[in-house]
Amino acid sequence: RLDIAHVSVRDRLNDDTEASGTLTALSPRSTAELEVVPTLRLFAAYGRGFRPPEARSFTSFDPERTGISDDVSSGEPGMTLADAFELGTRWNPTRYLGARLSGFATFIERESVFDHVSGINLELNSTRRLGTELELRSTPISWLLLSADATYVDARFVESGNPVAFVPPLAGGIRAIVTHDSGVRAGVRFAGIASRP
């Protein structure tokens, strides 16, 4: 996939500064799956995503920064690329029990964090996220799906090793989904998130 973004900005908080730019990003994606036995599958996936830069990165606006100066990006405005890798397995011995376990790694070229002091998103240096996810699911009755999941992630800036602000290291939840014969579905989910750095 080829993505194109055109940005045109007038910064009313910075002397009506005007600027523009056009950026492109190539976003390949691929997946592979192997059936080891009928109840066990292995899978691998890779994908590249992108995010256009903050509009103000095209202007000369330079906000004050507090506490994150080591991780502030000083590059030219550009598409932020994120490369994500996943490797895992699915195990479904019966309809009553299924499990999915995967490990993942995500590398983000420029992190974007909301800075409450300046009131804008700041583009920061590159980050990486390494983690694992476990999901258990069951269909005890044909119209009821129950599942529970937990995710652990270690998110850090590549250069400084500092944790990425607002990214919780642990999250999880349980849910139940009811499906009627007519195709109508309803569900409930309870989620928990660990304290964030």
Short mmCIF file of C-alpha atoms in Angstrom, two decimals:
data_model
loop_
_atom_site.label_atom_id
_atom_site.label_comp_id
_atom_site.label_asym_id
_atom_site.label_seq_id
_atom_site.Cartn_x
_atom_site.Cartn_y
_atom_site.Cartn_z
CA ARG A 1 0.00 0.00 0.00
CA LEU A 2 1.24 3.49 -0.81
CA ASP A 3 -0.03 6.30 1.42
CA ILE A 4 0.13 10.01 0.58
CA ALA A 5 -0.57 12.86 3.02
CA HIS A 6 -0.68 16.55 2.21
CA VAL A 7 -0.54 19.00 5.13
CA SER A 8 -1.37 22.69 4.88
CA VAL A 9 -1.30 24.70 8.10
CA ARG A 10 -1.85 28.23 9.37
CA ASP A 11 -0.69 28.48 12.98
CA ARG A 12 -2.95 31.08 14.59
CA LEU A 13 -1.01 30.80 17.88
CA ASN A 14 2.31 31.57 16.20
CA ASP A 15 1.87 34.83 14.20
CA ASP A 16 -0.35 33.13 11.56
CA THR A 17 2.66 31.23 10.22
CA GLU A 18 1.75 29.27 7.07
CA ALA A 19 3.44 26.13 5.77
CA SER A 20 2.67 22.98 3.81
CA GLY A 21 4.17 19.73 2.66
CA THR A 22 3.40 16.43 0.94
CA LEU A 23 4.68 13.15 2.34
CA THR A 24 4.48 9.51 1.26
CA ALA A 25 4.87 6.16 2.98
CA LEU A 26 5.06 2.59 1.70
CA SER A 27 3.09 0.27 4.01
CA PRO A 28 3.68 -3.44 3.29
CA ARG A 29 1.86 -6.16 5.24
CA SER A 30 2.10 -9.93 5.27
CA THR A 31 0.86 -12.90 7.30
CA ALA A 32 1.61 -16.61 7.30
CA GLU A 33 -0.14 -19.47 9.07
CA LEU A 34 0.80 -23.14 9.44
CA GLU A 35 -1.53 -25.91 10.56
CA VAL A 36 0.61 -28.27 12.66
CA VAL A 37 -2.36 -30.50 13.52
CA PRO A 38 -6.10 -29.73 13.08
CA THR A 39 -6.28 -28.19 16.57
CA LEU A 40 -2.96 -26.32 16.56
CA ARG A 41 -1.83 -23.48 14.29
CA LEU A 42 1.27 -21.32 14.23
CA PHE A 43 1.19 -17.83 12.77
CA ALA A 44 3.53 -14.95 11.98
CA ALA A 45 2.70 -11.43 10.83
CA TYR A 46 4.46 -8.24 9.83
CA GLY A 47 2.93 -4.88 9.06
CA ARG A 48 3.98 -1.28 8.63
CA GLY A 49 1.73 1.55 9.67
CA PHE A 50 2.21 5.30 9.47
CA ARG A 51 1.11 8.55 11.04
CA PRO A 52 1.43 11.99 9.43
CA PRO A 53 3.41 14.52 11.49
CA GLU A 54 1.79 17.08 13.73
CA ALA A 55 0.74 20.07 11.59
CA ARG A 56 2.88 22.41 13.68
CA SER A 57 6.04 20.47 12.83
CA PHE A 58 5.92 22.25 9.44
CA THR A 59 6.14 25.65 11.15
CA SER A 60 8.80 27.23 13.37
CA PHE A 61 6.74 26.68 16.54
CA ASP A 62 8.98 25.42 19.37
CA PRO A 63 7.12 24.84 22.65
CA GLU A 64 8.71 24.75 26.09
CA ARG A 65 9.36 21.24 27.30
CA THR A 66 9.53 19.97 30.85
CA GLY A 67 11.01 16.64 31.91
CA ILE A 68 11.28 14.97 28.49
CA SER A 69 14.06 16.97 26.83
CA ASP A 70 16.23 13.85 26.43
CA ASP A 71 13.66 12.22 24.16
CA VAL A 72 12.47 15.12 21.97
CA SER A 73 12.89 14.54 18.25
CA SER A 74 14.69 17.28 16.35
CA GLY A 75 14.23 15.98 12.81
CA GLU A 76 12.40 17.45 9.83
CA PRO A 77 8.67 16.75 9.51
CA GLY A 78 8.06 13.34 8.03
CA MET A 79 5.75 10.35 8.09
CA THR A 80 6.19 8.35 11.27
CA LEU A 81 6.62 4.70 10.39
CA ALA A 82 5.80 1.84 12.76
CA ASP A 83 6.97 -1.71 12.06
CA ALA A 84 5.08 -4.44 13.93
CA PHE A 85 6.02 -8.12 14.18
CA GLU A 86 3.96 -10.90 15.78
CA LEU A 87 4.64 -14.60 16.30
CA GLY A 88 2.25 -16.96 18.04
CA THR A 89 0.08 -20.02 18.23
CA ARG A 90 -3.64 -20.86 18.36
CA TRP A 91 -4.85 -24.00 20.08
CA ASN A 92 -8.52 -25.08 19.75
CA PRO A 93 -8.97 -28.67 20.96
CA THR A 94 -12.77 -28.29 21.33
CA ARG A 95 -15.41 -25.58 21.08
CA TYR A 96 -15.36 -25.48 24.88
CA LEU A 97 -11.75 -24.37 25.07
CA GLY A 98 -9.38 -22.33 22.94
CA ALA A 99 -6.16 -20.46 23.61
CA ARG A 100 -4.00 -17.97 21.76
CA LEU A 101 -0.47 -17.03 22.84
CA SER A 102 1.64 -14.52 20.95
CA GLY A 103 4.72 -12.37 21.30
CA PHE A 104 5.08 -9.03 19.57
CA ALA A 105 7.60 -6.30 18.84
CA THR A 106 6.70 -2.83 17.58
CA PHE A 107 9.24 -0.21 16.54
CA ILE A 108 7.98 3.37 16.16
CA GLU A 109 10.17 5.88 14.36
CA ARG A 110 8.83 8.91 16.28
CA GLU A 111 6.72 8.67 19.41
CA SER A 112 3.91 11.20 19.88
CA VAL A 113 2.99 12.18 23.45
CA PHE A 114 0.52 14.83 24.60
CA ASP A 115 2.33 17.46 26.66
CA HIS A 116 -0.06 19.08 29.13
CA VAL A 117 2.33 22.02 29.67
CA SER A 118 2.34 23.23 26.04
CA GLY A 119 -1.10 21.75 25.27
CA ILE A 120 0.04 19.98 22.08
CA ASN A 121 1.39 16.61 20.99
CA LEU A 122 5.18 16.49 20.93
CA GLU A 123 7.14 14.33 18.51
CA LEU A 124 9.71 12.37 20.46
CA ASN A 125 12.52 9.99 19.56
CA SER A 126 12.02 6.40 18.42
CA THR A 127 10.52 3.80 20.75
CA ARG A 128 10.15 0.07 20.88
CA ARG A 129 7.49 -2.11 22.49
CA LEU A 130 8.13 -5.77 23.35
CA GLY A 131 5.39 -7.88 24.83
CA THR A 132 3.23 -10.94 24.99
CA GLU A 133 -0.50 -11.61 24.93
CA LEU A 134 -2.55 -14.56 26.18
CA GLU A 135 -6.22 -15.12 25.38
CA LEU A 136 -8.45 -17.95 26.63
CA ARG A 137 -11.91 -18.47 25.14
CA SER A 138 -14.79 -20.88 25.53
CA THR A 139 -18.19 -21.47 23.94
CA PRO A 140 -19.99 -23.49 26.64
CA ILE A 141 -23.35 -22.95 24.88
CA SER A 142 -23.77 -22.31 21.15
CA TRP A 143 -25.01 -18.73 21.77
CA LEU A 144 -22.49 -17.73 24.49
CA LEU A 145 -18.82 -16.83 24.05
CA LEU A 146 -16.64 -16.27 27.13
CA SER A 147 -13.07 -14.98 26.95
CA ALA A 148 -10.28 -13.62 29.11
CA ASP A 149 -7.09 -11.91 27.98
CA ALA A 150 -3.92 -10.42 29.45
CA THR A 151 -1.20 -8.36 27.77
CA TYR A 152 2.25 -7.44 29.08
CA VAL A 153 4.34 -4.81 27.28
CA ASP A 154 7.66 -3.12 27.95
CA ALA A 155 7.64 0.23 26.09
CA ARG A 156 10.86 2.27 26.07
CA PHE A 157 12.68 4.99 24.17
CA VAL A 158 15.47 3.40 22.16
CA GLU A 159 18.19 5.96 22.93
CA SER A 160 17.55 6.86 26.58
CA GLY A 161 15.88 3.66 27.79
CA ASN A 162 13.19 5.75 29.53
CA PRO A 163 9.68 4.27 29.71
CA VAL A 164 7.13 5.69 27.27
CA ALA A 165 4.68 7.94 29.09
CA PHE A 166 1.10 6.72 29.47
CA VAL A 167 1.77 3.18 28.17
CA PRO A 168 0.56 0.69 30.85
CA PRO A 169 2.83 -2.35 31.28
CA LEU A 170 -0.09 -4.67 32.02
CA ALA A 171 -3.69 -4.79 30.80
CA GLY A 172 -6.35 -7.45 30.76
CA GLY A 173 -10.03 -8.19 30.75
CA ILE A 174 -12.90 -10.63 30.60
CA ARG A 175 -15.92 -10.54 28.34
CA ALA A 176 -19.11 -12.38 27.47
CA ILE A 177 -20.92 -12.19 24.12
CA VAL A 178 -24.44 -13.48 23.48
CA THR A 179 -25.53 -14.13 19.87
CA HIS A 180 -29.18 -14.62 18.92
CA ASP A 181 -30.22 -16.81 15.96
CA SER A 182 -31.29 -13.63 14.13
CA GLY A 183 -27.67 -12.43 14.12
CA VAL A 184 -28.13 -9.81 16.85
CA ARG A 185 -25.20 -9.74 19.26
CA ALA A 186 -24.70 -8.13 22.67
CA GLY A 187 -21.86 -8.32 25.12
CA VAL A 188 -20.17 -6.98 28.20
CA ARG A 189 -16.48 -6.47 28.92
CA PHE A 190 -14.60 -5.67 32.10
CA ALA A 191 -11.07 -4.34 31.61
CA GLY A 192 -8.23 -3.56 33.98
CA ILE A 193 -5.18 -1.41 33.28
CA ALA A 194 -2.07 -1.17 35.47
CA SER A 195 -0.78 2.24 36.55
CA ARG A 196 0.95 4.13 33.75
CA PRO A 197 4.39 5.72 33.80
#
